[in-house]
Amino acid sequence: MSLHKINPTETKAWKKLIEQKHNLSTETLNSLFSKESNRLNYLSIKWDCFDVDFSKNILNEKTFNLLTELAEECKISDSIKMLFDGDKINETEGRSVLHTELRNFKTSNSSIVADREKIKSFSSKIIDGTIKGCTGKKFTDVVNIGIGGSDLGPKMAVEALKFYKNSLNIHFISNVDGDHNEEVLKTLNPETTFFIVVSKTFTTQETLTNANLAKNWIQKKLDTKEIQNHFCAISTNVNAVKDFGIDEEYIFKMYDFVGGRFSMWGSVGLSISISIGYDNFKKFLIGAEKMDIHFKESPIEKNIPICLALIGIWNSNFLGSHTQGIIPYTEYLNLLPSYLQQSMMESNGKNIDRSGKKVNYSTGNIIWGGTGTNTQHAFFQLIHQGDKLIPCDFIGFKKSLHGNKDSHNKLMSNYVGQMQALMKGRSLYEVVSEMKSKNIDEETINKNANFKVFDGNKPTTSILIDQLNPESLGMLISMYEHIVFTKGVIWNIFSFDQWGVELGKVLASKLLTEIKGGEISTHDDSTESHLKKLKNIS
Ligand code: F6P
């Protein structure tokens, strides 16, 4: 079965939600909180180690009920079933979307089970030194070479879980930037360095360029033609990997039913398993699987991914925000915003609906963010006092990992305080009263008071988790994957293709021959002048 093709703006709920937006135009978060004593009951969900509170969003009970009706009218339950049943819902590529199968411990897919065993045994052998470099030394460093989904997921998870890491150091090379490649390699000892080349297609320019640089480095430094001991690959393109010089035994599978940006739950997660050990990697999968079950089985109004997707749709399609901040209050999650940029923007940055027509409503948002409290001292000024509505997800943990209570209390008081400030704001009256209480003269008050006013009424969602560990990280990432899916279903777009990344690649490869020495063909004036400058022609 294929996903339904329902224009959300033609549903009854959408029309009522537009009315609802007008009805709420005089309300603020402060007024909504004073009117609704049950607000936290229906706008928060406690599940497993998650406390999700979306009550600081500008909506009331009627809005929330209409949003759940919107999900129903857009057939979310049917769509979830199609996803998990493996229906070919990636219609433009004729593929199923089964990344959830990679973390399904009851899967009937024997190949996936075998992959897990291979990840387990391979990562254990790298960790305990059974697999050694060609000079007989134990590996100390592992370099993951891949880009996009073959990089961002494992890089984020390795960083997020570094509290659980062993003595191996994991590095990532993605960009086709020779300087970066050199900067990474120059710190490493070739005898003790192992490379994982991750590329579904094994044709990606960036990855193959970096993999070949690494291969030359090993061959030159170790004076060998053999690279087998120092490389493995994760790919669907077995022949190309063998041509590169890697034995079949060192090739891990990828599947056409798993998109790059959803792939770290399988072999692409090898670097994660090497970094934290397979037992921890398994817990990461178990966490994600638990969230899958919650998503599949919970009613809409208590379903975390669905509710957060609906809140996102309310904020963007009805309140007009085009951007969303992701603010984790832990340095461990500093790569989460860039990971989510691919997950959300590559999936839902589409303007053609499932019937092939241009959409007449807003779809995927601009995703950005950084860690609290650093971002409070950077871009929060604009969120507090700028002219744009920027809903933010705040992600925090009840307990720190190393146990410094004093720092953690300060960190988390900022977490709560920022959300409170964004909601409540500070009125002119409050500003003036405060200035008066400090005996500031009237002229200064008149001159400066307006600058100190905060409008407030800025929406935030809090995802408070007991502690950061492999399982809770798995839950968090799986939660965001299902938010992406739910939004795509309601927006009536195909979330699992990525045609938008093609054109630039094709043009770049044509231009490369011109930059390398070929004739410059006819282009627009700007492109032509760039080519001339790069080739040093005046
Ligand atoms: O960015 C586009 C994309 O196709 C991603 O979906 C994918 O993760 C990445 O390129 C890398 O592709 P590959 O794994 O084939 O090298």
Tab-separated table of N, CA, C and O in Angstrom, residues 382-480:
chain	number	residue	atom	x	y	z
A	382	LEU	N	18.200	36.986	20.144
A	382	LEU	CA	17.220	37.083	19.056
A	382	LEU	C	15.939	36.313	19.386
A	382	LEU	O	14.836	36.736	19.042
A	383	ILE	N	16.088	35.194	20.083
A	383	ILE	CA	14.879	34.430	20.425
A	383	ILE	C	14.038	35.233	21.421
A	383	ILE	O	12.815	35.301	21.319
A	384	HIS	N	14.715	35.886	22.384
A	384	HIS	CA	13.983	36.650	23.398
A	384	HIS	C	13.408	37.960	22.853
A	384	HIS	O	12.271	38.305	23.138
A	385	GLN	N	14.229	38.700	22.112
A	385	GLN	CA	13.795	40.058	21.767
A	385	GLN	C	13.772	40.341	20.265
A	385	GLN	O	13.504	41.475	19.866
A	386	GLY	N	14.072	39.319	19.446
A	386	GLY	CA	14.000	39.541	18.002
A	386	GLY	C	12.553	39.570	17.540
A	386	GLY	O	11.619	39.446	18.348
A	387	ASP	N	12.343	39.719	16.215
A	387	ASP	CA	10.963	39.848	15.736
A	387	ASP	C	10.424	38.531	15.181
A	387	ASP	O	9.394	38.504	14.529
A	388	LYS	N	11.162	37.429	15.420
A	388	LYS	CA	10.708	36.152	14.846
A	388	LYS	C	10.247	35.182	15.926
A	388	LYS	O	10.778	35.197	17.030
A	389	LEU	N	9.280	34.370	15.541
A	389	LEU	CA	8.804	33.354	16.479
A	389	LEU	C	9.646	32.098	16.269
A	389	LEU	O	9.603	31.484	15.195
A	390	ILE	N	10.407	31.743	17.292
A	390	ILE	CA	11.309	30.588	17.154
A	390	ILE	C	11.022	29.567	18.247
A	390	ILE	O	11.547	29.665	19.355
A	391	PRO	N	10.162	28.594	17.969
A	391	PRO	CA	9.906	27.562	18.970
A	391	PRO	C	11.181	26.743	19.188
A	391	PRO	O	11.912	26.467	18.238
A	392	CYS	N	11.429	26.399	20.436
A	392	CYS	CA	12.660	25.643	20.743
A	392	CYS	C	12.338	24.375	21.517
A	392	CYS	O	11.475	24.379	22.392
A	393	ASP	N	13.089	23.319	21.193
A	393	ASP	CA	13.064	22.107	22.016
A	393	ASP	C	14.193	22.222	23.019
A	393	ASP	O	15.363	22.396	22.619
A	394	PHE	N	13.875	22.145	24.285
A	394	PHE	CA	14.897	22.093	25.327
A	394	PHE	C	15.046	20.635	25.762
A	394	PHE	O	14.065	19.988	26.111
A	395	ILE	N	16.285	20.131	25.700
A	395	ILE	CA	16.517	18.735	26.087
A	395	ILE	C	17.437	18.743	27.300
A	395	ILE	O	18.543	19.303	27.243
A	396	GLY	N	16.960	18.180	28.398
A	396	GLY	CA	17.780	18.204	29.614
A	396	GLY	C	17.751	16.855	30.322
A	396	GLY	O	16.955	15.974	30.004
A	397	PHE	N	18.640	16.712	31.290
A	397	PHE	CA	18.760	15.449	32.034
A	397	PHE	C	18.687	15.721	33.527
A	397	PHE	O	19.271	16.689	34.019
A	398	LYS	N	17.942	14.845	34.225
A	398	LYS	CA	17.782	15.058	35.667
A	398	LYS	C	19.111	14.867	36.390
A	398	LYS	O	19.394	15.563	37.347
A	399	LYS	N	19.893	13.887	35.925
A	399	LYS	CA	21.184	13.614	36.586
A	399	LYS	C	22.329	13.786	35.598
A	399	LYS	O	22.213	13.385	34.443
A	400	SER	N	23.442	14.331	36.098
A	400	SER	CA	24.626	14.433	35.247
A	400	SER	C	25.346	13.086	35.260
A	400	SER	O	24.963	12.178	36.012
A	401	LEU	N	26.392	12.959	34.476
A	401	LEU	CA	27.081	11.669	34.428
A	401	LEU	C	28.249	11.589	35.415
A	401	LEU	O	28.445	10.567	36.062
A	402	HIS	N	29.000	12.671	35.538
A	402	HIS	CA	30.144	12.614	36.460
A	402	HIS	C	29.746	13.003	37.884
A	402	HIS	O	30.549	12.888	38.808
A	403	GLY	N	28.529	13.514	38.045
A	403	GLY	CA	28.001	13.743	39.385
A	403	GLY	C	28.360	15.061	40.052
A	403	GLY	O	28.215	15.184	41.268
A	404	ASN	N	28.798	16.053	39.277
A	404	ASN	CA	29.049	17.365	39.890
A	404	ASN	C	27.714	18.083	40.095
A	404	ASN	O	27.167	18.693	39.188
A	405	LYS	N	27.210	17.968	41.318
A	405	LYS	CA	25.859	18.466	41.619
A	405	LYS	C	25.748	19.970	41.462
A	405	LYS	O	24.749	20.482	40.962
A	406	ASP	N	26.775	20.671	41.928
A	406	ASP	CA	26.722	22.131	41.897
A	406	ASP	C	26.571	22.622	40.453
A	406	ASP	O	25.673	23.404	40.144
A	407	SER	N	27.422	22.119	39.572
A	407	SER	CA	27.349	22.551	38.162
A	407	SER	C	26.010	22.138	37.560
A	407	SER	O	25.387	22.901	36.814
A	408	HIS	N	25.584	20.912	37.884
A	408	HIS	CA	24.347	20.429	37.264
A	408	HIS	C	23.140	21.254	37.716
A	408	HIS	O	22.257	21.568	36.908
A	409	ASN	N	23.122	21.614	39.000
A	409	ASN	CA	22.022	22.469	39.485
A	409	ASN	C	22.004	23.795	38.748
A	409	ASN	O	20.942	24.299	38.361
A	410	LYS	N	23.196	24.354	38.543
A	410	LYS	CA	23.267	25.640	37.830
A	410	LYS	C	22.801	25.466	36.381
A	410	LYS	O	22.043	26.281	35.860
A	411	LEU	N	23.294	24.385	35.759
A	411	LEU	CA	22.915	24.107	34.360
A	411	LEU	C	21.397	23.995	34.231
A	411	LEU	O	20.771	24.621	33.375
A	412	MET	N	20.800	23.210	35.133
A	412	MET	CA	19.373	22.937	35.005
A	412	MET	C	18.503	24.109	35.470
A	412	MET	O	17.346	24.238	35.053
A	413	SER	N	19.055	24.979	36.328
A	413	SER	CA	18.268	26.165	36.673
A	413	SER	C	18.214	27.086	35.462
A	413	SER	O	17.218	27.773	35.226
A	414	ASN	N	19.266	27.068	34.651
A	414	ASN	CA	19.223	27.821	33.397
A	414	ASN	C	18.218	27.204	32.429
A	414	ASN	O	17.510	27.914	31.713
A	415	TYR	N	18.187	25.886	32.398
A	415	TYR	CA	17.247	25.151	31.523
A	415	TYR	C	15.813	25.602	31.823
A	415	TYR	O	15.064	26.014	30.947
A	416	VAL	N	15.466	25.549	33.098
A	416	VAL	CA	14.097	25.910	33.482
A	416	VAL	C	13.888	27.427	33.345
A	416	VAL	O	12.855	27.895	32.852
A	417	GLY	N	14.909	28.181	33.765
A	417	GLY	CA	14.796	29.643	33.780
A	417	GLY	C	14.613	30.228	32.392
A	417	GLY	O	13.816	31.153	32.204
A	418	GLN	N	15.340	29.697	31.432
A	418	GLN	CA	15.202	30.234	30.069
A	418	GLN	C	13.802	29.982	29.528
A	418	GLN	O	13.198	30.849	28.909
A	419	MET	N	13.280	28.790	29.765
A	419	MET	CA	11.927	28.494	29.255
A	419	MET	C	10.903	29.406	29.939
A	419	MET	O	9.955	29.876	29.315
A	420	GLN	N	11.129	29.636	31.245
A	420	GLN	CA	10.202	30.505	31.972
A	420	GLN	C	10.285	31.935	31.424
A	420	GLN	O	9.261	32.589	31.192
A	421	ALA	N	11.514	32.404	31.204
A	421	ALA	CA	11.685	33.771	30.683
A	421	ALA	C	11.050	33.899	29.306
A	421	ALA	O	10.372	34.889	29.006
A	422	LEU	N	11.257	32.882	28.462
A	422	LEU	CA	10.687	32.940	27.113
A	422	LEU	C	9.166	32.980	27.171
A	422	LEU	O	8.507	33.634	26.373
A	423	MET	N	8.602	32.301	28.132
A	423	MET	CA	7.145	32.281	28.266
A	423	MET	C	6.612	33.573	28.895
A	423	MET	O	5.745	34.230	28.346
A	424	LYS	N	7.155	33.914	30.041
A	424	LYS	CA	6.571	35.019	30.822
A	424	LYS	C	6.937	36.400	30.288
A	424	LYS	O	6.141	37.317	30.334
A	425	GLY	N	8.178	36.543	29.805
A	425	GLY	CA	8.629	37.858	29.381
A	425	GLY	C	8.726	38.812	30.568
A	425	GLY	O	8.692	38.399	31.733
A	426	ARG	N	8.873	40.110	30.263
A	426	ARG	CA	8.910	41.126	31.325
A	426	ARG	C	8.260	42.387	30.777
A	426	ARG	O	8.715	42.950	29.772
A	427	SER	N	7.198	42.827	31.449
A	427	SER	CA	6.416	43.952	30.922
A	427	SER	C	7.092	45.287	31.218
A	427	SER	O	7.966	45.377	32.094
A	428	LEU	N	6.622	46.327	30.527
A	428	LEU	CA	7.152	47.675	30.764
A	428	LEU	C	6.926	48.068	32.217
A	428	LEU	O	7.793	48.650	32.874
A	429	TYR	N	5.744	47.701	32.716
A	429	TYR	CA	5.408	48.027	34.097
A	429	TYR	C	6.443	47.417	35.063
A	429	TYR	O	6.962	48.074	35.949
A	430	GLU	N	6.756	46.140	34.809
A	430	GLU	CA	7.739	45.456	35.680
A	430	GLU	C	9.115	46.106	35.566
A	430	GLU	O	9.816	46.289	36.564
A	431	VAL	N	9.476	46.447	34.338
A	431	VAL	CA	10.795	47.059	34.125
A	431	VAL	C	10.873	48.379	34.888
A	431	VAL	O	11.827	48.639	35.642
A	432	VAL	N	9.825	49.217	34.711
A	432	VAL	CA	9.839	50.538	35.350
A	432	VAL	C	9.859	50.378	36.869
A	432	VAL	O	10.646	51.041	37.574
A	433	SER	N	9.015	49.487	37.399
A	433	SER	CA	8.982	49.297	38.861
A	433	SER	C	10.350	48.888	39.379
A	433	SER	O	10.827	49.393	40.400
A	434	GLU	N	10.975	47.978	38.635
A	434	GLU	CA	12.287	47.510	39.092
A	434	GLU	C	13.313	48.640	39.064
A	434	GLU	O	14.113	48.806	39.989
A	435	MET	N	13.264	49.431	37.999
A	435	MET	CA	14.225	50.545	37.890
A	435	MET	C	13.995	51.554	39.009
A	435	MET	O	14.938	52.082	39.601
A	436	LYS	N	12.706	51.794	39.285
A	436	LYS	CA	12.387	52.741	40.360
A	436	LYS	C	12.919	52.227	41.685
A	436	LYS	O	13.477	52.979	42.490
A	437	SER	N	12.743	50.903	41.910
A	437	SER	CA	13.181	50.338	43.193
A	437	SER	C	14.696	50.453	43.361
A	437	SER	O	15.229	50.357	44.454
A	438	LYS	N	15.377	50.641	42.224
A	438	LYS	CA	16.847	50.805	42.307
A	438	LYS	C	17.234	52.285	42.325
A	438	LYS	O	18.399	52.631	42.089
A	439	ASN	N	16.209	53.136	42.533
A	439	ASN	CA	16.417	54.596	42.590
A	439	ASN	C	17.022	55.178	41.322
A	439	ASN	O	17.806	56.125	41.363
A	440	ILE	N	16.689	54.596	40.202
A	440	ILE	CA	17.179	55.147	38.925
A	440	ILE	C	16.326	56.373	38.580
A	440	ILE	O	15.097	56.353	38.760
A	441	ASP	N	16.969	57.417	38.096
A	441	ASP	CA	16.214	58.653	37.867
A	441	ASP	C	15.253	58.513	36.686
A	441	ASP	O	15.445	57.656	35.804
A	442	GLU	N	14.242	59.368	36.672
A	442	GLU	CA	13.144	59.241	35.716
A	442	GLU	C	13.599	59.380	34.270
A	442	GLU	O	13.140	58.664	33.375
A	443	GLU	N	14.531	60.276	34.052
A	443	GLU	CA	15.011	60.487	32.678
A	443	GLU	C	15.642	59.202	32.122
A	443	GLU	O	15.366	58.781	31.000
A	444	THR	N	16.471	58.571	32.943
A	444	THR	CA	17.106	57.305	32.505
A	444	THR	C	16.051	56.233	32.305
A	444	THR	O	16.110	55.448	31.341
A	445	ILE	N	15.068	56.204	33.213
A	445	ILE	CA	13.996	55.195	33.060
A	445	ILE	C	13.294	55.403	31.727
A	445	ILE	O	13.131	54.467	30.938
A	446	ASN	N	12.906	56.660	31.442
A	446	ASN	CA	12.189	56.931	30.187
A	446	ASN	C	13.022	56.574	28.968
A	446	ASN	O	12.510	56.103	27.959
A	447	LYS	N	14.315	56.803	29.098
A	447	LYS	CA	15.208	56.565	27.965
A	447	LYS	C	15.441	55.054	27.737
A	447	LYS	O	15.491	54.575	26.601
A	448	ASN	N	15.576	54.308	28.811
A	448	ASN	CA	16.051	52.916	28.669
A	448	ASN	C	15.006	51.812	28.868
A	448	ASN	O	15.252	50.667	28.491
A	449	ALA	N	13.883	52.167	29.475
A	449	ALA	CA	12.959	51.101	29.892
A	449	ALA	C	12.517	50.193	28.741
A	449	ALA	O	12.508	48.962	28.871
A	450	ASN	N	12.186	50.782	27.585
A	450	ASN	CA	11.683	49.969	26.464
A	450	ASN	C	12.648	48.872	26.037
A	450	ASN	O	12.230	47.803	25.586
A	451	PHE	N	13.942	49.170	26.181
A	451	PHE	CA	14.938	48.189	25.714
A	451	PHE	C	14.997	46.960	26.614
A	451	PHE	O	15.551	45.939	26.241
A	452	LYS	N	14.440	47.115	27.802
A	452	LYS	CA	14.532	46.014	28.771
A	452	LYS	C	13.259	45.152	28.798
A	452	LYS	O	13.164	44.211	29.588
A	453	VAL	N	12.314	45.514	27.954
A	453	VAL	CA	11.056	44.762	27.933
A	453	VAL	C	11.232	43.472	27.121
A	453	VAL	O	11.868	43.465	26.076
A	454	PHE	N	10.690	42.385	27.661
A	454	PHE	CA	10.654	41.105	26.936
A	454	PHE	C	9.184	40.798	26.656
A	454	PHE	O	8.395	40.715	27.589
A	455	ASP	N	8.820	40.609	25.390
A	455	ASP	CA	7.413	40.312	25.091
A	455	ASP	C	6.974	38.976	25.679
A	455	ASP	O	5.812	38.782	26.003
A	456	GLY	N	7.908	38.038	25.782
A	456	GLY	CA	7.518	36.700	26.252
A	456	GLY	C	6.646	36.017	25.214
A	456	GLY	O	6.687	36.344	24.036
A	457	ASN	N	5.877	35.021	25.670
A	457	ASN	CA	4.967	34.306	24.766
A	457	ASN	C	5.716	33.559	23.669
A	457	ASN	O	5.218	33.417	22.554
A	458	LYS	N	6.912	33.110	23.972
A	458	LYS	CA	7.720	32.360	22.998
A	458	LYS	C	7.608	30.878	23.344
A	458	LYS	O	7.922	30.469	24.462
A	459	PRO	N	7.184	30.064	22.390
A	459	PRO	CA	6.923	28.645	22.688
A	459	PRO	C	8.178	27.795	22.914
A	459	PRO	O	9.175	27.963	22.194
A	460	THR	N	8.110	26.942	23.895
A	460	THR	CA	9.190	25.961	24.109
A	460	THR	C	8.576	24.608	24.453
A	460	THR	O	7.464	24.532	24.977
A	461	THR	N	9.331	23.560	24.156
A	461	THR	CA	8.937	22.202	24.537
A	461	THR	C	10.089	21.615	25.331
A	461	THR	O	11.250	21.738	24.911
A	462	SER	N	9.773	21.017	26.470
A	462	SER	CA	10.839	20.457	27.306
A	462	SER	C	10.829	18.932	27.221
A	462	SER	O	9.800	18.283	27.414
A	463	ILE	N	11.998	18.378	26.917
A	463	ILE	CA	12.162	16.916	26.913
A	463	ILE	C	13.163	16.606	28.019
A	463	ILE	O	14.377	16.769	27.843
A	464	LEU	N	12.637	16.271	29.170
A	464	LEU	CA	13.482	16.039	30.345
A	464	LEU	C	13.630	14.529	30.539
A	464	LEU	O	12.644	13.805	30.661
A	465	ILE	N	14.883	14.090	30.564
A	465	ILE	CA	15.178	12.645	30.580
A	465	ILE	C	15.970	12.342	31.848
A	465	ILE	O	16.751	13.195	32.313
A	466	ASP	N	15.798	11.157	32.405
A	466	ASP	CA	16.488	10.837	33.662
A	466	ASP	C	18.000	11.049	33.550
A	466	ASP	O	18.592	11.781	34.332
A	467	GLN	N	18.607	10.377	32.604
A	467	GLN	CA	20.060	10.457	32.471
A	467	GLN	C	20.452	10.119	31.035
A	467	GLN	O	19.755	9.350	30.370
A	468	LEU	N	21.562	10.673	30.580
A	468	LEU	CA	22.018	10.348	29.228
A	468	LEU	C	22.769	9.020	29.245
A	468	LEU	O	23.807	8.890	29.895
A	469	ASN	N	22.209	8.028	28.576
A	469	ASN	CA	22.892	6.741	28.454
A	469	ASN	C	22.521	6.153	27.085
A	469	ASN	O	21.698	6.743	26.368
A	470	PRO	N	23.128	5.032	26.702
A	470	PRO	CA	22.840	4.508	25.358
A	470	PRO	C	21.348	4.308	25.117
A	470	PRO	O	20.827	4.629	24.044
A	471	GLU	N	20.644	3.810	26.111
A	471	GLU	CA	19.221	3.539	25.919
A	471	GLU	C	18.421	4.826	25.733
A	471	GLU	O	17.595	4.931	24.827
A	472	SER	N	18.668	5.816	26.592
A	472	SER	CA	17.864	7.042	26.470
A	472	SER	C	18.230	7.800	25.196
A	472	SER	O	17.376	8.451	24.581
A	473	LEU	N	19.500	7.707	24.759
A	473	LEU	CA	19.853	8.354	23.481
A	473	LEU	C	19.096	7.665	22.333
A	473	LEU	O	18.562	8.335	21.446
A	474	GLY	N	19.037	6.339	22.378
A	474	GLY	CA	18.279	5.605	21.352
A	474	GLY	C	16.827	6.064	21.311
A	474	GLY	O	16.247	6.281	20.238
A	475	MET	N	16.245	6.246	22.495
A	475	MET	CA	14.842	6.700	22.555
A	475	MET	C	14.693	8.093	21.928
A	475	MET	O	13.759	8.364	21.175
A	476	LEU	N	15.637	8.970	22.277
A	476	LEU	CA	15.558	10.360	21.817
A	476	LEU	C	15.646	10.437	20.289
A	476	LEU	O	14.859	11.143	19.636
A	477	ILE	N	16.599	9.698	19.723
A	477	ILE	CA	16.784	9.775	18.269
A	477	ILE	C	15.593	9.138	17.551
A	477	ILE	O	15.087	9.671	16.563
A	478	SER	N	15.130	8.024	18.089
A	478	SER	CA	13.962	7.369	17.493
A	478	SER	C	12.740	8.296	17.578
A	478	SER	O	11.934	8.386	16.650
A	479	MET	N	12.626	9.023	18.689
A	479	MET	CA	11.526	9.988	18.839
A	479	MET	C	11.560	11.014	17.705
A	479	MET	O	10.545	11.283	17.048
A	480	TYR	N	12.749	11.583	17.455
A	480	TYR	CA	12.839	12.594	16.392
A	480	TYR	C	12.565	11.969	15.016
A	480	TYR	O	11.955	12.596	14.153
